[in-house]
Short mmCIF file of C-alpha atoms and ligand atoms in Angstrom, two decimals:
data_model
loop_
_atom_site.label_atom_id
_atom_site.label_comp_id
_atom_site.label_asym_id
_atom_site.label_seq_id
_atom_site.Cartn_x
_atom_site.Cartn_y
_atom_site.Cartn_z
CA MET A 160 72.70 111.90 112.61
CA SER A 161 74.05 115.69 113.76
CA SER A 162 73.31 118.59 110.77
CA ILE A 163 77.60 118.87 111.39
CA ALA A 164 79.54 117.19 108.83
CA LYS A 165 83.62 117.40 109.82
CA VAL A 166 84.57 117.59 106.65
CA LEU A 167 89.45 117.91 106.35
CA ILE A 168 90.86 119.51 103.41
CA HIS A 169 94.63 119.25 102.69
CA ALA A 170 96.01 122.42 101.08
CA SER A 171 95.90 120.89 98.07
CA GLN A 172 92.47 122.07 97.18
CA PHE A 173 92.78 125.28 99.45
CA PRO A 174 91.77 128.30 97.56
CA ASP A 175 95.29 129.41 95.84
CA ALA A 176 95.98 125.37 95.17
CA VAL A 177 93.42 125.22 92.97
CA ARG A 178 93.68 128.92 91.51
CA ARG A 179 97.24 127.99 90.35
CA ASP A 180 95.69 124.51 89.37
CA LEU A 181 92.80 127.01 86.82
CA LEU A 182 95.71 129.15 85.51
CA GLU A 183 97.47 126.46 84.34
CA SER A 184 94.25 124.34 82.46
CA LEU A 185 93.96 127.62 80.79
CA ARG A 186 97.95 128.66 79.86
CA HIS A 187 97.87 125.08 78.78
CA ARG A 188 94.82 125.06 77.25
CA GLN A 189 93.77 121.36 78.88
CA VAL A 190 91.15 122.01 81.32
CA ASN A 191 91.90 119.41 84.22
CA HIS A 192 89.30 117.23 85.02
CA LYS A 193 89.09 117.68 88.54
CA PHE A 194 87.78 121.69 87.32
CA HIS A 195 84.28 119.12 85.93
CA TYR A 196 83.71 118.93 90.08
CA ASP A 197 83.89 121.74 91.21
CA SER A 198 80.71 123.17 92.36
CA LEU A 199 77.91 121.97 93.09
CA LYS A 200 75.94 122.48 90.09
CA GLN A 201 78.76 120.42 88.23
CA THR A 202 78.70 117.19 91.14
CA GLN A 203 75.20 116.68 90.61
CA LYS A 204 75.35 117.23 86.72
CA TRP A 205 78.34 114.62 86.74
CA LEU A 206 75.70 112.63 89.17
CA ALA A 207 72.92 112.58 86.93
CA LEU A 208 74.91 111.50 83.71
CA HIS A 209 76.90 108.76 85.99
CA ARG A 210 73.48 107.13 86.60
CA ALA A 211 72.66 107.27 83.27
CA TYR A 212 75.33 105.55 81.29
CA SER A 213 77.48 104.19 84.15
CA PRO A 214 77.79 99.90 83.13
CA SER A 215 78.18 99.95 86.95
CA ARG A 216 74.87 101.03 87.47
CA ASN A 217 73.16 99.92 84.95
CA ASP A 218 74.74 96.90 83.92
CA PRO A 219 73.64 94.66 87.10
CA ARG A 220 76.05 92.11 85.94
CA CYS A 221 78.77 95.01 85.97
CA GLY A 222 77.67 95.42 89.15
CA ASP A 223 77.86 91.16 90.25
CA SER A 224 81.78 91.78 89.26
CA TYR A 225 81.83 94.38 91.78
CA ASP A 226 80.88 92.33 94.59
CA ALA A 227 82.20 89.46 93.67
CA ALA A 228 85.18 91.43 93.75
CA PHE A 229 84.48 92.60 96.79
CA ALA A 230 83.68 89.35 98.59
CA ALA A 231 87.13 88.06 97.39
CA THR A 232 89.16 90.32 99.25
CA VAL A 233 86.31 90.50 102.50
CA ALA A 234 87.28 86.75 102.24
CA GLN A 235 91.26 87.66 103.11
CA LEU A 236 91.63 90.09 105.64
CA ALA A 237 92.54 89.83 108.07
CA GLY A 238 91.31 90.46 111.96
CA PRO A 239 88.37 92.27 112.83
CA THR A 240 89.31 95.50 112.10
CA THR A 241 89.40 97.55 108.40
CA LEU A 242 90.19 100.99 106.61
CA LEU A 243 88.51 102.19 103.68
CA VAL A 244 90.63 104.60 102.01
CA GLY A 245 88.13 105.57 98.66
CA LEU A 246 90.48 107.40 96.69
CA GLY A 247 88.48 109.72 94.21
CA CYS A 248 85.21 108.13 96.29
CA GLY A 249 82.93 110.53 94.07
CA GLY A 250 78.84 109.64 95.43
CA GLY A 251 80.18 106.74 96.78
CA GLN A 252 77.93 104.67 95.59
CA LYS A 253 80.60 101.49 94.80
CA ASP A 254 82.62 101.61 98.23
CA ALA A 255 79.11 102.30 99.79
CA ARG A 256 78.90 99.07 98.42
CA LEU A 257 81.70 97.29 99.36
CA LEU A 258 81.40 98.63 103.13
CA ARG A 259 77.78 96.70 103.37
CA GLN A 260 79.74 93.35 102.48
CA LEU A 261 81.92 94.70 105.05
CA ALA A 262 79.54 94.54 107.79
CA GLU A 263 77.75 91.52 107.02
CA HIS A 264 81.25 90.18 108.02
CA ARG A 265 80.43 91.75 111.35
CA ARG A 266 83.94 93.21 110.72
CA GLN A 267 84.98 96.98 112.40
CA VAL A 268 85.02 99.43 109.94
CA SER A 269 86.49 102.84 109.47
CA TYR A 270 86.54 105.17 105.54
CA VAL A 271 88.21 107.68 104.33
CA PRO A 272 86.03 108.93 101.59
CA CYS A 273 88.78 111.44 100.56
CA ASP A 274 88.13 113.53 96.91
CA VAL A 275 88.55 116.46 95.42
CA SER A 276 85.02 117.56 95.57
CA THR A 277 83.85 118.74 98.82
CA ALA A 278 80.47 118.29 98.02
CA MET A 279 81.20 114.71 96.49
CA VAL A 280 83.29 113.70 99.69
CA LEU A 281 79.60 114.64 101.40
CA VAL A 282 77.45 112.64 99.36
CA ALA A 283 79.96 109.52 99.72
CA ARG A 284 79.77 110.36 103.29
CA ASP A 285 76.11 110.02 102.86
CA ALA A 286 76.61 106.91 101.50
CA ALA A 287 78.60 105.35 103.92
CA LEU A 288 76.31 106.89 106.74
CA THR A 289 73.44 103.89 106.02
CA VAL A 290 75.85 101.32 106.49
CA LEU A 291 78.72 103.28 109.25
CA PRO A 292 77.86 105.39 112.27
CA GLU A 293 79.21 109.29 111.79
CA GLN A 294 82.57 108.89 114.39
CA ASP A 295 83.32 106.35 112.01
CA VAL A 296 83.65 108.58 108.45
CA PHE A 297 86.80 110.94 108.34
CA PRO A 298 85.49 112.67 104.83
CA LEU A 299 88.60 113.76 102.78
CA VAL A 300 89.27 117.13 100.64
CA CYS A 301 92.22 116.57 98.50
CA ASP A 302 93.80 116.56 95.81
CA LEU A 303 95.77 113.10 94.81
CA LEU A 304 97.48 114.65 92.13
CA THR A 305 99.48 117.01 93.66
CA THR A 306 99.05 116.09 97.77
CA GLY A 307 102.68 115.02 98.53
CA ASP A 308 102.42 113.87 101.98
CA LEU A 309 99.14 111.53 102.29
CA PRO A 310 100.50 108.59 103.15
CA ALA A 311 101.40 110.15 106.31
CA VAL A 312 97.91 112.05 106.58
CA LEU A 313 96.11 109.46 106.35
CA ASP A 314 98.66 107.59 109.24
CA GLN A 315 97.63 110.81 111.26
CA LEU A 316 93.72 110.15 110.65
CA HIS A 317 93.35 106.28 111.71
CA PRO A 318 96.65 106.18 113.52
CA GLU A 319 95.66 101.97 115.21
CA PRO A 320 97.29 99.92 112.32
CA MET A 321 95.29 97.33 110.88
CA PRO A 322 94.23 96.05 107.19
CA ARG A 323 93.74 98.31 104.76
CA VAL A 324 91.95 98.69 101.82
CA MET A 325 91.98 101.22 99.13
CA THR A 326 89.69 101.70 96.63
CA PHE A 327 90.68 103.57 93.46
CA PHE A 328 87.32 102.80 90.94
CA GLY A 329 87.03 104.82 87.68
CA MET A 330 89.63 107.16 88.53
CA ILE A 331 92.55 105.95 85.38
CA PRO A 332 90.54 107.26 82.69
CA ASN A 333 91.38 110.66 83.72
CA PHE A 334 94.73 110.98 84.28
CA GLU A 335 97.65 110.66 82.33
CA PRO A 336 99.09 107.06 84.06
CA ALA A 337 102.31 107.94 84.44
CA GLN A 338 102.05 111.09 86.66
CA ILE A 339 99.06 109.62 89.15
CA LEU A 340 99.86 106.01 89.38
CA PRO A 341 103.20 107.08 91.06
CA LYS A 342 101.20 108.36 93.80
CA LEU A 343 98.91 106.02 93.64
CA ALA A 344 101.82 102.97 94.32
CA SER A 345 102.96 105.11 97.52
CA LEU A 346 99.84 105.23 98.88
CA VAL A 347 100.42 101.39 99.12
CA ARG A 348 101.93 99.36 101.49
CA MET A 349 103.00 95.61 101.19
CA GLU A 350 99.78 94.96 103.77
CA ASP A 351 97.70 96.68 101.52
CA THR A 352 94.44 95.29 99.29
CA LEU A 353 94.21 98.13 96.27
CA LEU A 354 91.05 97.67 94.67
CA PHE A 355 91.30 99.05 91.12
CA SER A 356 88.74 99.13 88.24
CA ALA A 357 88.27 100.69 84.82
CA ASN A 358 86.50 101.07 81.53
CA LEU A 359 87.69 98.56 79.07
CA ALA A 360 88.10 98.56 75.19
CA PRO A 361 85.08 95.93 74.46
CA GLY A 362 85.98 92.90 72.35
CA ASP A 363 89.42 91.88 70.68
CA ASP A 364 89.67 94.57 68.71
CA TYR A 365 91.32 97.38 70.45
CA ALA A 366 90.22 99.96 68.47
CA ALA A 367 87.15 99.10 67.53
CA GLY A 368 86.63 98.62 71.13
CA VAL A 369 86.87 102.05 71.42
CA GLU A 370 84.97 103.31 69.13
CA ARG A 371 82.04 100.98 70.21
CA ILE A 372 81.70 103.11 73.50
CA LEU A 373 82.03 106.47 71.77
CA PRO A 374 77.87 107.21 72.84
CA GLN A 375 78.63 107.39 76.14
CA TYR A 376 81.10 110.31 75.96
CA ASP A 377 79.27 111.73 72.89
CA ASN A 378 76.23 112.71 74.39
CA ALA A 379 73.74 115.35 75.31
CA LEU A 380 74.17 114.89 79.56
CA THR A 381 77.83 114.93 78.98
CA ARG A 382 78.02 117.49 76.86
CA ASP A 383 76.23 119.55 79.30
CA TRP A 384 78.38 118.20 82.08
CA LEU A 385 81.50 119.50 80.13
CA MET A 386 80.22 122.55 78.99
CA THR A 387 79.33 123.91 82.54
CA PHE A 388 83.09 124.46 83.32
CA LEU A 389 83.52 127.00 80.03
CA SER A 390 79.80 129.06 80.73
CA ASP A 391 81.08 129.52 83.83
CA LEU A 392 84.33 131.38 82.70
CA GLY A 393 81.97 133.31 80.35
CA VAL A 394 82.24 131.43 77.35
CA GLU A 395 78.94 130.75 75.70
CA ARG A 396 78.15 127.63 73.35
CA ALA A 397 77.52 129.66 70.38
CA ASP A 398 81.30 130.92 70.57
CA GLY A 399 81.76 127.43 69.26
CA GLN A 400 81.70 123.78 69.02
CA LEU A 401 82.56 120.94 71.25
CA ARG A 402 83.46 117.48 69.61
CA PHE A 403 84.24 114.33 69.91
CA ARG A 404 87.40 111.98 68.38
CA ILE A 405 89.23 108.93 69.45
CA ARG A 406 93.55 109.19 69.79
CA GLU A 407 96.36 107.01 70.36
CA HIS A 408 98.11 109.26 73.38
CA PRO A 409 100.91 109.86 73.34
CA PRO A 410 101.15 109.05 70.28
CA GLY A 411 103.52 105.21 70.40
CA MET A 412 102.29 104.29 73.28
CA VAL A 413 99.45 102.33 72.15
CA LEU A 414 97.12 103.69 74.44
CA LEU A 415 94.22 105.70 73.09
CA ARG A 416 91.50 107.85 74.37
CA VAL A 417 88.39 109.76 73.81
CA GLU A 418 88.93 113.00 73.75
CA GLY A 419 86.54 116.01 74.27
CA ASN A 420 87.80 119.54 72.78
CA PHE A 421 85.96 122.99 71.79
CA HIS A 422 86.65 124.35 69.07
CA PHE A 423 86.67 128.54 68.73
CA ALA A 424 84.57 129.47 65.63
CA ASN A 425 84.19 133.16 67.61
CA SER A 426 86.89 135.07 69.05
CA ARG A 427 86.36 134.82 73.37
CA SER A 428 88.45 136.13 76.19
CA ILE A 429 88.80 135.05 79.62
CA LYS A 430 90.10 137.76 82.03
CA LEU A 431 90.94 135.44 85.80
CA ASP A 432 92.78 137.70 88.30
CA ASP A 433 95.66 139.22 86.11
CA GLU A 434 95.49 137.57 83.47
CA ARG A 435 93.55 137.28 79.96
CA PHE A 436 93.56 134.61 77.89
CA GLU A 437 92.94 135.39 73.94
CA PHE A 438 91.32 132.38 72.45
CA ARG A 439 90.60 132.68 68.54
CA ALA A 440 88.55 131.46 66.35
CA GLY A 441 89.90 127.99 64.87
CA GLU A 442 91.92 127.62 68.26
CA SER A 443 90.44 124.64 70.83
CA ILE A 444 90.86 123.73 74.46
CA GLY A 445 90.84 120.07 75.22
CA LEU A 446 88.05 119.94 77.85
CA PHE A 447 87.92 116.45 78.84
CA PHE A 448 89.94 112.80 77.87
CA SER A 449 89.24 109.61 78.66
CA TYR A 450 92.13 106.88 78.30
CA ARG A 451 90.34 103.69 77.63
CA TYR A 452 92.51 100.38 79.09
CA THR A 453 92.51 96.55 77.88
CA PRO A 454 92.87 93.97 80.74
CA GLU A 455 96.66 93.43 79.47
CA LEU A 456 97.26 97.66 79.81
CA VAL A 457 95.53 97.46 83.31
CA ARG A 458 98.65 94.49 84.27
CA GLN A 459 101.22 95.93 82.03
CA TRP A 460 100.73 99.74 83.61
CA LEU A 461 100.66 98.39 87.34
CA HIS A 462 103.51 96.13 86.68
CA ARG A 463 105.93 98.97 86.04
CA TYR A 464 105.09 101.07 89.53
CA GLY A 465 105.54 97.54 91.44
CA LEU A 466 101.63 97.11 91.72
CA ALA A 467 100.41 93.29 90.64
CA VAL A 468 97.03 92.20 89.84
CA ARG A 469 96.28 88.66 92.01
CA ASP A 470 92.88 88.31 90.71
CA HIS A 471 90.09 90.67 88.05
CA TRP A 472 86.75 90.54 87.32
CA ILE A 473 85.71 91.35 84.31
CA ALA A 474 81.87 92.63 83.49
CA PRO A 475 80.52 90.56 80.51
CA SER A 476 79.72 92.90 78.57
CA GLY A 477 83.79 93.79 78.47
CA GLU A 478 83.25 97.98 79.22
CA GLU A 479 84.68 97.12 83.12
CA GLY A 480 87.18 95.34 85.16
CA VAL A 481 87.97 95.30 88.61
CA PHE A 482 91.54 94.01 89.61
CA LEU A 483 92.50 92.99 93.37
CA CYS A 484 96.23 94.24 93.53
CA ARG A 485 98.79 94.14 96.06
CA ARG A 486 102.76 95.02 96.24
CA SER A 487 104.40 93.00 94.03
C1 SAM B 662 84.86 109.67 87.61
S1 SAM B 662 84.49 110.02 88.72
C2 SAM B 662 84.87 108.31 89.62
C3 SAM B 662 84.16 108.31 90.99
C4 SAM B 662 83.65 107.20 91.46
N1 SAM B 662 84.92 106.63 92.05
C5 SAM B 662 83.47 106.06 91.24
O1 SAM B 662 83.77 104.88 90.30
O2 SAM B 662 82.03 106.22 90.85
C6 SAM B 662 86.12 111.04 88.90
C7 SAM B 662 86.18 110.78 90.23
O3 SAM B 662 87.87 111.83 91.09
C8 SAM B 662 87.05 113.00 91.42
N2 SAM B 662 88.81 113.85 91.28
C9 SAM B 662 89.32 114.06 90.36
N3 SAM B 662 90.32 114.45 89.66
C10 SAM B 662 91.34 114.59 91.26
C11 SAM B 662 92.14 114.28 91.44
N4 SAM B 662 93.38 115.34 91.17
N5 SAM B 662 92.57 114.07 92.55
C12 SAM B 662 91.67 113.41 94.10
N6 SAM B 662 90.14 113.07 93.07
C13 SAM B 662 89.76 113.70 91.83
C14 SAM B 662 86.24 114.29 91.34
O4 SAM B 662 86.22 114.72 91.77
C15 SAM B 662 85.16 112.83 90.90
O5 SAM B 662 85.00 112.20 92.00
#
C-alpha cells in the first residue's frame, strides 16, 4: 500500500471557514459538534467512547440489524457497479461492513468516505482498504452543513453514472433536524438509496426511554471527550461543572434531547484572534446535544423533506434503528 493518501478538502473546511465557525460557537455559547472531532486527540477519544458505548459495536443484535439492512440494500441494486458515499463516516466501521457485503456480491464498488474530520476520513479509508483497492477510495473532507455544492462535487469526483448508496449513520442526533435534513435531501437523487440510522428512545414511553439512555452520555469517557474542546481553549476543569440534562427542544416540538452544558463556577476569559469571550460565574456554554427519536419521529421528519422510509430494522434493545429511504 502506498505511504501517501490523497484526500480532497472542500473549502468549507479551509482554515478561515473553520475559524469563522469556531467564533460563531463561542458567540452563541453553543459548540458546533464538529469541534469535538477536530484534533487527533479528540478523534482517538471519540473512537474509544464509541467502542465502549455504541450499541452497534457492543450489542451483536444491533450489529445484526445493520447487516440485515445491508443485505436488503445490496439485493435491490441494479447493474454491476455501485458508488457508496459515507456522509459523516466517522471511523467507517459500518460502511466497511456494507462494503464487504457489496464485494461478496461481486459488485464493482467505489467509496467516498466523507467527514468534517481529516483524521476520521483517514481512519475510514483504512477500514475500507481491507475490502477495496486504493484507487477505488476517494476520501473527502467537508462540512455537510455549510457545503452548498456537494452534489456537484460528488458528480465531479465520480462522473460515471451508477447506482449510489448514501449512508448517514448516527448523524441526525447531533444536528438541528431542520438544518441538516434539507441538505441531506438535496444529495439524494431519484435512483439513489439512502441508509439512515438513528439512536432511538427504547420502549413505548418516549420520555422514560430517553431517561434510560442518559448513562450512555453521563459517564467519564464522554466527559473527558467533551471537555477536550474547552481545555484546548484554556478552560480548566476546576472552572466549573459539566452537567447533563434532558430537554424538549425547540419547546413544543415533541423532540427530546440530552444536553451536556458546562456551568462556570469561576469567571474565565477566552481570547481568540482579536475577540475576547468572557464567561462569568453562573453562566454556561452548551457543549453537546443528542436528539433521541422514535421510529415514527424519524419517518415524520424525513417525510417533511421528501424522503420516504421504505423499510426499517430496529435493534431488539430498541436503542438504534436503520432506515432504508428513497426520494418520495
Ligand atoms: C456520531 S459520529 C458518527 C460516525 C459514523 N457515521 C458512525 O455511525 O459510526 C458523527 C460524525 O460526524 C462528523 N461530523 C460532525 N459534524 C459534521 C459536519 N458538519 N459535516 C460532516 N461531518 C460532520 C464527525 O466528525 C463524526 O465523525
